[in-house]
Coordinates of C-alpha atoms and ligand atoms in Angstrom, one line a residue:
M1 CA 0.0 0.1 -0.1
A2 CA 1.3 3.5 -0.9
E3 CA 2.6 5.8 1.9
V4 CA 0.9 9.1 2.7
L5 CA 2.7 11.9 4.3
V6 CA 1.0 13.6 7.3
Y7 CA 2.4 17.0 8.5
V8 CA 2.2 16.9 12.3
D9 CA 0.9 20.0 14.0
H10 CA 2.3 19.8 17.7
V11 CA 3.3 22.0 20.5
D12 CA 6.5 20.7 22.1
G13 CA 5.5 17.1 21.3
A14 CA 1.9 17.5 22.1
V15 CA 0.0 16.5 19.0
R16 CA -2.9 18.7 18.1
K17 CA -6.3 17.1 17.3
P18 CA -6.6 18.3 13.6
T19 CA -3.5 16.1 13.0
L20 CA -5.1 13.0 14.6
E21 CA -8.1 13.7 12.3
L22 CA -5.7 13.8 9.3
L23 CA -4.4 10.3 10.4
T24 CA -8.0 8.9 10.1
L25 CA -8.4 10.3 6.6
A26 CA -4.8 9.3 5.6
R27 CA -5.5 5.6 6.4
R28 CA -8.2 5.7 3.6
V29 CA -5.8 6.4 1.1
G30 CA -2.6 4.8 2.2
E31 CA -0.3 4.1 5.1
P32 CA 0.3 7.2 7.1
V33 CA 3.9 8.3 7.6
A34 CA 4.2 11.2 10.0
V35 CA 6.5 14.1 9.5
A36 CA 7.2 15.8 12.9
L37 CA 9.4 18.8 13.2
G38 CA 10.9 21.1 15.9
N39 CA 11.2 20.9 19.6
G40 CA 9.8 17.7 21.0
A41 CA 9.2 16.2 17.5
G42 CA 10.3 12.7 18.8
D43 CA 7.8 13.0 21.6
T44 CA 4.9 12.8 19.4
A45 CA 5.7 9.2 18.3
A46 CA 3.5 7.4 20.9
T47 CA 0.4 9.4 20.1
L48 CA 0.9 9.2 16.3
A49 CA 1.5 5.4 16.5
E50 CA -1.7 5.1 18.4
H51 CA -3.6 6.7 15.6
G52 CA -2.1 4.8 12.8
A53 CA 1.3 6.3 11.9
V54 CA 3.3 3.4 10.7
K55 CA 6.5 5.7 10.7
V56 CA 7.4 8.9 12.2
L57 CA 9.9 11.0 10.3
A58 CA 11.2 13.4 13.0
H59 CA 13.7 16.3 12.9
E60 CA 14.6 18.7 15.8
A61 CA 16.3 22.1 14.8
A62 CA 16.0 25.6 16.1
E63 CA 15.2 26.8 12.6
Y64 CA 11.7 25.6 12.7
A65 CA 10.9 28.0 15.6
D66 CA 13.2 30.8 14.7
Y67 CA 12.1 31.4 11.2
L68 CA 8.7 31.2 9.3
V69 CA 7.4 28.4 7.2
V70 CA 10.4 27.9 4.7
P71 CA 12.3 25.4 6.9
K72 CA 9.1 23.3 7.3
V73 CA 8.7 23.3 3.6
D74 CA 12.4 22.2 3.2
A75 CA 11.7 19.2 5.7
L76 CA 8.6 18.1 4.0
Q77 CA 10.4 18.2 0.7
A78 CA 13.0 16.0 2.2
A79 CA 10.4 13.6 3.4
H80 CA 8.8 13.6 0.0
E81 CA 12.1 12.6 -1.5
A82 CA 12.7 10.0 1.0
V83 CA 9.2 8.3 0.9
S84 CA 7.8 9.1 -2.6
P85 CA 4.2 9.3 -1.1
A86 CA 0.9 9.0 -2.8
A87 CA -0.1 12.3 -1.2
V88 CA 0.9 14.8 1.4
L89 CA -1.8 15.8 3.9
V90 CA -1.5 19.0 6.0
P91 CA -4.0 20.6 8.4
S92 CA -5.8 23.6 7.0
S93 CA -4.5 26.3 9.2
A94 CA -3.2 29.6 7.8
E95 CA 0.4 28.3 8.3
G96 CA -0.6 24.8 6.9
K97 CA -2.1 26.4 3.7
E98 CA 1.2 28.3 3.1
I99 CA 3.3 25.3 3.7
A100 CA 1.1 23.1 1.3
A101 CA 1.1 25.9 -1.4
R102 CA 4.9 26.3 -1.3
L103 CA 5.6 22.5 -1.2
A104 CA 3.2 22.0 -4.1
L105 CA 5.1 24.6 -6.1
R106 CA 8.4 23.0 -5.5
L107 CA 7.2 19.6 -6.4
G108 CA 5.4 20.8 -9.5
S109 CA 2.2 19.5 -8.1
G110 CA -1.3 20.4 -7.7
V111 CA -2.7 21.6 -4.4
I112 CA -6.2 21.3 -3.0
T113 CA -7.1 23.5 0.2
D114 CA -9.7 23.3 2.7
A115 CA -10.9 19.7 2.0
I116 CA -13.7 18.5 4.2
D117 CA -13.4 14.8 3.3
L118 CA -11.1 12.6 1.5
E119 CA -11.7 9.2 -0.2
T120 CA -9.6 6.9 -2.5
G121 CA -10.1 7.2 -6.2
D122 CA -8.8 5.1 -9.2
Q123 CA -6.4 7.9 -10.1
G124 CA -5.5 9.1 -6.6
P125 CA -7.2 10.7 -3.6
V126 CA -10.5 12.5 -4.2
A127 CA -11.1 15.6 -2.0
T128 CA -14.5 17.1 -1.1
Q129 CA -14.6 21.0 -0.7
S130 CA -17.4 23.2 0.3
V131 CA -17.1 26.3 -2.1
F132 CA -18.6 29.5 -3.0
A133 CA -19.9 30.3 0.5
A134 CA -20.9 26.8 1.0
A135 CA -23.3 27.1 -1.9
F136 CA -21.6 24.1 -3.7
T137 CA -19.9 20.9 -2.7
T138 CA -17.2 19.8 -5.1
K139 CA -15.0 16.6 -5.4
S140 CA -11.7 17.2 -7.0
R141 CA -8.5 15.3 -7.5
V142 CA -4.9 16.5 -8.2
S143 CA -4.0 15.6 -11.8
K144 CA -0.4 16.7 -11.8
G145 CA 2.5 15.4 -9.4
T146 CA 1.9 14.3 -5.8
P147 CA -1.4 15.6 -4.5
V148 CA -0.8 18.1 -1.7
I149 CA -4.2 18.5 0.1
T150 CA -5.0 20.6 3.2
V151 CA -7.8 19.4 5.4
K152 CA -10.1 21.6 7.7
P153 CA -10.2 20.6 11.3
N154 CA -13.2 18.6 12.3
S155 CA -13.4 16.9 9.0
A156 CA -13.0 13.4 10.5
A157 CA -13.5 11.6 13.8
V158 CA -10.2 10.9 15.7
E159 CA -10.1 7.0 15.7
A160 CA -7.5 5.0 17.4
A161 CA -5.7 2.5 15.1
P162 CA -2.5 1.2 16.8
A163 CA 0.5 1.0 14.2
A164 CA 4.2 0.7 14.5
G165 CA 5.0 4.3 14.6
A166 CA 8.8 3.7 14.4
V167 CA 10.8 6.9 14.6
E168 CA 13.3 7.6 12.0
A169 CA 15.5 10.6 11.9
L170 CA 14.7 12.8 8.9
S171 CA 17.8 14.4 7.2
V172 CA 17.1 17.9 6.2
S173 CA 19.5 20.5 4.6
F174 CA 18.0 23.9 4.9
S175 CA 17.7 25.9 1.7
A176 CA 19.2 29.7 1.5
A177 CA 15.6 30.8 1.7
A178 CA 14.9 29.1 4.9
T179 CA 16.4 31.8 7.1
G180 CA 15.0 34.7 5.1
T181 CA 12.3 35.7 7.7
K182 CA 13.3 35.5 11.2
V183 CA 11.0 35.6 14.1
T184 CA 12.0 38.5 16.2
S185 CA 9.7 38.3 19.1
R186 CA 6.6 36.3 20.5
T187 CA 3.8 37.4 22.6
P188 CA 1.6 34.4 23.9
R189 CA -2.1 35.2 23.5
E190 CA -3.9 35.5 26.6
S191 CA -5.7 32.3 27.2
T192 CA -9.5 32.2 27.7
G193 CA -9.3 28.6 28.7
R194 CA -11.6 27.9 25.8
P195 CA -10.8 25.8 22.8
E196 CA -9.4 27.3 19.7
L197 CA -12.2 28.6 17.4
T198 CA -11.2 26.7 14.2
E199 CA -10.5 23.5 16.0
A200 CA -13.4 23.4 18.5
A201 CA -16.1 20.6 18.5
I202 CA -18.7 23.2 19.5
V203 CA -19.0 26.9 18.8
V204 CA -21.4 29.2 20.3
S205 CA -21.7 32.6 18.3
G206 CA -23.4 35.9 19.0
G207 CA -24.4 38.7 16.5
R208 CA -26.1 42.0 16.6
G209 CA -28.8 40.6 18.6
V210 CA -26.7 40.3 21.6
N211 CA -26.9 44.0 21.8
G212 CA -23.6 45.0 23.5
A213 CA -20.2 43.8 24.8
E214 CA -21.6 43.5 28.3
N215 CA -24.2 40.8 27.0
F216 CA -21.6 38.5 25.5
G217 CA -21.2 37.1 29.0
L218 CA -24.3 35.3 28.2
I219 CA -22.9 33.7 25.2
E220 CA -19.6 32.9 27.1
A221 CA -21.5 31.3 29.7
L222 CA -23.3 29.0 27.4
A223 CA -20.0 28.2 25.7
D224 CA -18.4 27.3 28.9
S225 CA -21.3 25.1 29.9
L226 CA -20.6 23.0 26.7
G227 CA -16.8 23.4 26.6
A228 CA -17.3 25.3 23.3
A229 CA -15.3 28.2 21.7
V230 CA -17.0 31.6 21.3
G231 CA -17.7 33.1 17.8
A232 CA -19.1 36.4 16.6
S233 CA -20.8 37.9 13.5
R234 CA -19.0 40.7 11.9
A235 CA -21.8 43.0 13.1
A236 CA -20.9 42.2 16.6
V237 CA -17.1 42.5 16.0
D238 CA -17.5 45.9 14.0
A239 CA -19.5 47.2 16.9
G240 CA -16.4 46.4 19.1
W241 CA -18.4 43.9 21.3
Y242 CA -16.0 41.0 20.6
P243 CA -12.4 40.8 19.1
H244 CA -11.9 40.2 15.4
T245 CA -10.0 37.0 16.1
N246 CA -13.4 35.4 16.9
Q247 CA -15.3 36.5 13.8
V248 CA -16.8 33.7 11.8
G249 CA -17.3 34.3 8.2
Q250 CA -16.0 35.2 4.8
T251 CA -13.7 37.8 6.3
G252 CA -13.2 36.1 9.5
K253 CA -12.5 32.3 10.4
S254 CA -14.1 29.4 8.8
V255 CA -15.4 26.8 11.3
S256 CA -16.8 23.3 10.9
P257 CA -17.6 22.0 14.4
Q258 CA -19.9 19.2 15.3
L259 CA -22.3 21.6 16.7
Y260 CA -22.8 25.5 15.9
I261 CA -25.2 27.6 18.0
A262 CA -26.0 31.1 16.5
S263 CA -27.6 33.6 18.7
G264 CA -29.0 36.8 17.4
I265 CA -27.4 36.3 14.0
S266 CA -29.5 36.8 10.8
G267 CA -27.6 34.3 8.6
A268 CA -26.1 36.6 5.9
I269 CA -24.2 34.8 3.2
Q270 CA -21.0 36.2 4.4
H271 CA -21.6 34.6 7.8
R272 CA -22.8 31.4 6.3
A273 CA -19.5 31.1 4.3
G274 CA -17.7 30.6 7.6
M275 CA -19.9 28.0 9.3
Q276 CA -22.3 26.2 6.8
T277 CA -20.3 23.0 6.9
S278 CA -20.9 22.6 10.7
K279 CA -22.5 19.3 11.2
T280 CA -25.5 20.4 13.4
I281 CA -26.6 24.0 13.3
V282 CA -28.9 25.6 15.9
A283 CA -30.1 29.2 15.8
I284 CA -31.8 31.2 18.4
N285 CA -33.6 34.3 16.8
K286 CA -36.6 36.2 17.7
D287 CA -37.6 36.8 14.0
A288 CA -39.1 33.6 12.6
E289 CA -38.3 34.9 9.1
A290 CA -34.6 35.3 9.7
P291 CA -32.7 33.6 6.9
I292 CA -30.5 31.6 9.3
F293 CA -33.6 29.3 9.7
D294 CA -33.1 28.2 6.1
L295 CA -30.1 26.2 7.1
V296 CA -30.6 25.2 10.7
D297 CA -31.2 21.6 12.1
Y298 CA -32.8 23.0 15.2
G299 CA -34.2 26.6 15.4
V300 CA -35.6 28.4 18.4
V301 CA -37.8 31.4 17.7
G302 CA -37.3 33.5 20.8
D303 CA -35.5 36.2 22.7
L304 CA -32.1 35.2 23.2
F305 CA -31.9 36.9 26.6
D306 CA -34.7 34.4 27.6
V307 CA -33.5 31.3 25.7
V308 CA -29.7 31.5 26.3
P309 CA -29.6 31.6 30.0
Q310 CA -32.2 28.8 30.3
L311 CA -30.3 26.7 28.0
T312 CA -27.0 27.2 29.9
E313 CA -28.8 26.3 33.1
E314 CA -30.2 23.2 31.6
V315 CA -26.9 22.2 30.3
N316 CA -25.2 22.7 33.6
T317 CA -28.0 20.7 35.5
R318 CA -27.7 17.8 33.1
K319 CA -23.9 17.9 33.7
G320 CA -24.1 17.9 37.3
Ligands
LIG401 C1 -17.4 41.8 2.0 C2 -18.2 41.5 3.2 C3 -17.8 40.6 4.1 C4 -18.3 40.2 5.1 N1 -17.8 39.4 6.1 C5 -18.6 38.9 7.1 C6 -18.0 37.9 7.9 O1 -17.0 37.3 7.8 N2 -18.7 37.3 9.0 C7 -20.0 37.9 9.2 O2 -20.7 37.6 10.2 N3 -20.4 38.9 8.4 C8 -19.8 39.4 7.3 N4 -20.2 40.5 6.6 C9 -21.4 41.1 7.1 C10 -22.7 40.5 6.7 O3 -23.3 40.9 5.5 C11 -23.9 41.0 7.7 O4 -24.0 42.2 7.8 C12 -23.6 40.3 9.1 O5 -23.2 39.0 9.1 C13 -24.8 40.6 10.0 O6 -24.4 40.2 11.3 P1 -25.5 39.9 12.3 O7 -26.3 38.6 11.9 O8 -25.1 39.7 13.8 O9 -26.5 41.1 12.4 P2 -28.0 41.2 11.7 O10 -28.1 40.8 10.3 O11 -28.3 42.6 12.1 O12 -28.9 40.3 12.4 C14 -29.1 40.4 13.8 C15 -30.3 39.2 14.1 O13 -30.5 39.2 15.5 C16 -31.7 39.0 15.7 N5 -32.1 39.4 17.2 C17 -32.2 40.8 17.6 N6 -32.4 40.8 18.8 C18 -32.6 39.5 19.3 C19 -32.9 39.0 20.5 N7 -33.1 39.8 21.6 N8 -33.0 37.5 20.6 C20 -32.8 36.8 19.3 N9 -32.7 37.3 18.1 C21 -32.4 38.7 18.2 C22 -32.5 39.8 14.6 O14 -33.9 39.3 14.4 C23 -31.5 39.5 13.3 O15 -31.9 38.4 12.7 C24 -19.6 40.6 5.4 C25 -20.1 41.7 4.4 C26 -19.4 42.0 3.4 C27 -20.0 43.0 2.4

């Protein structure tokens, strides 16, 4: 069976969930060979093996943290030369997409970004994408070179599938371009204790109907009861009620959680573009004619100031 390279997103050896999801998808198209880079790369092996990696190509070097993406592209290219894989899979973060694009260019390959599913095909892996503000679902395959495909978080369930996960040192020589852009400082983002918006299994979002920054506490309380991330519509962000880092939509982040709860959001096309691939969508809106109700699985016509606190209380009661 052909091997498939999986780029590992990890923090000091702790593998992030989107990579484990990638391993589930990679197993459909070949034998996953993980590529782990930077500090703690070797420490990822046990987790990766548990989720199906037959091999872990690891390389630790200061360059991965000290410079922007090029050292990682160099390493993936080296792994590609060593393995001759049937595909290269990368998590669909901003960094992942840049790595994928640069790698595809170097390999003379086609690239597919933001896939939401992956299956085998007669002529290589077939990727599903949700395009044009989620108005169409397309299936595509790369017709030139080794397919390089980025996959959105939450596109597959994490499934344990124990494999050998033998660690092998990857030999990488950095290109002249690798040290072209140095990271000069880092400021850790203040942690809210909530999951990362694009990776969260549940997202609770508030819009103009929340009517003020001070009322976003209601949205946060519901999110915390569910262990969810908080999102916001552009109207709420533009009003200064919530940070732009939490904006969901065409000019914000694209999320695809198991559950998306929209409160006081009308469902404009630009908002839908960022959340329409969510598995289950719930809306709370006092206007029964709001367009968001066209795409929901469950809708509550009501005032969010009545509904959201009751929902939070109910979730907390059932948890307790
Ligand atoms: C180029 C471009 C890019 C854009 N990018 C984005 C983007 O990335 N993300 C995004 O979200 N938007 C984006 N927009 C803006 C988008 O068109 C909408 O204006 C925006 O999504 C509206 O936000 P909203 O639903 O919160 O507000 P509104 O459309 O004003 O809807 C508010 C809703 O709250 C309901 N409501 C009010 N009070 C209550 C209450 N007490 N209880 C329950 N319901 C209540 C109302 O019935 C209404 O349906 C973009 C627009 C453009 C032109």
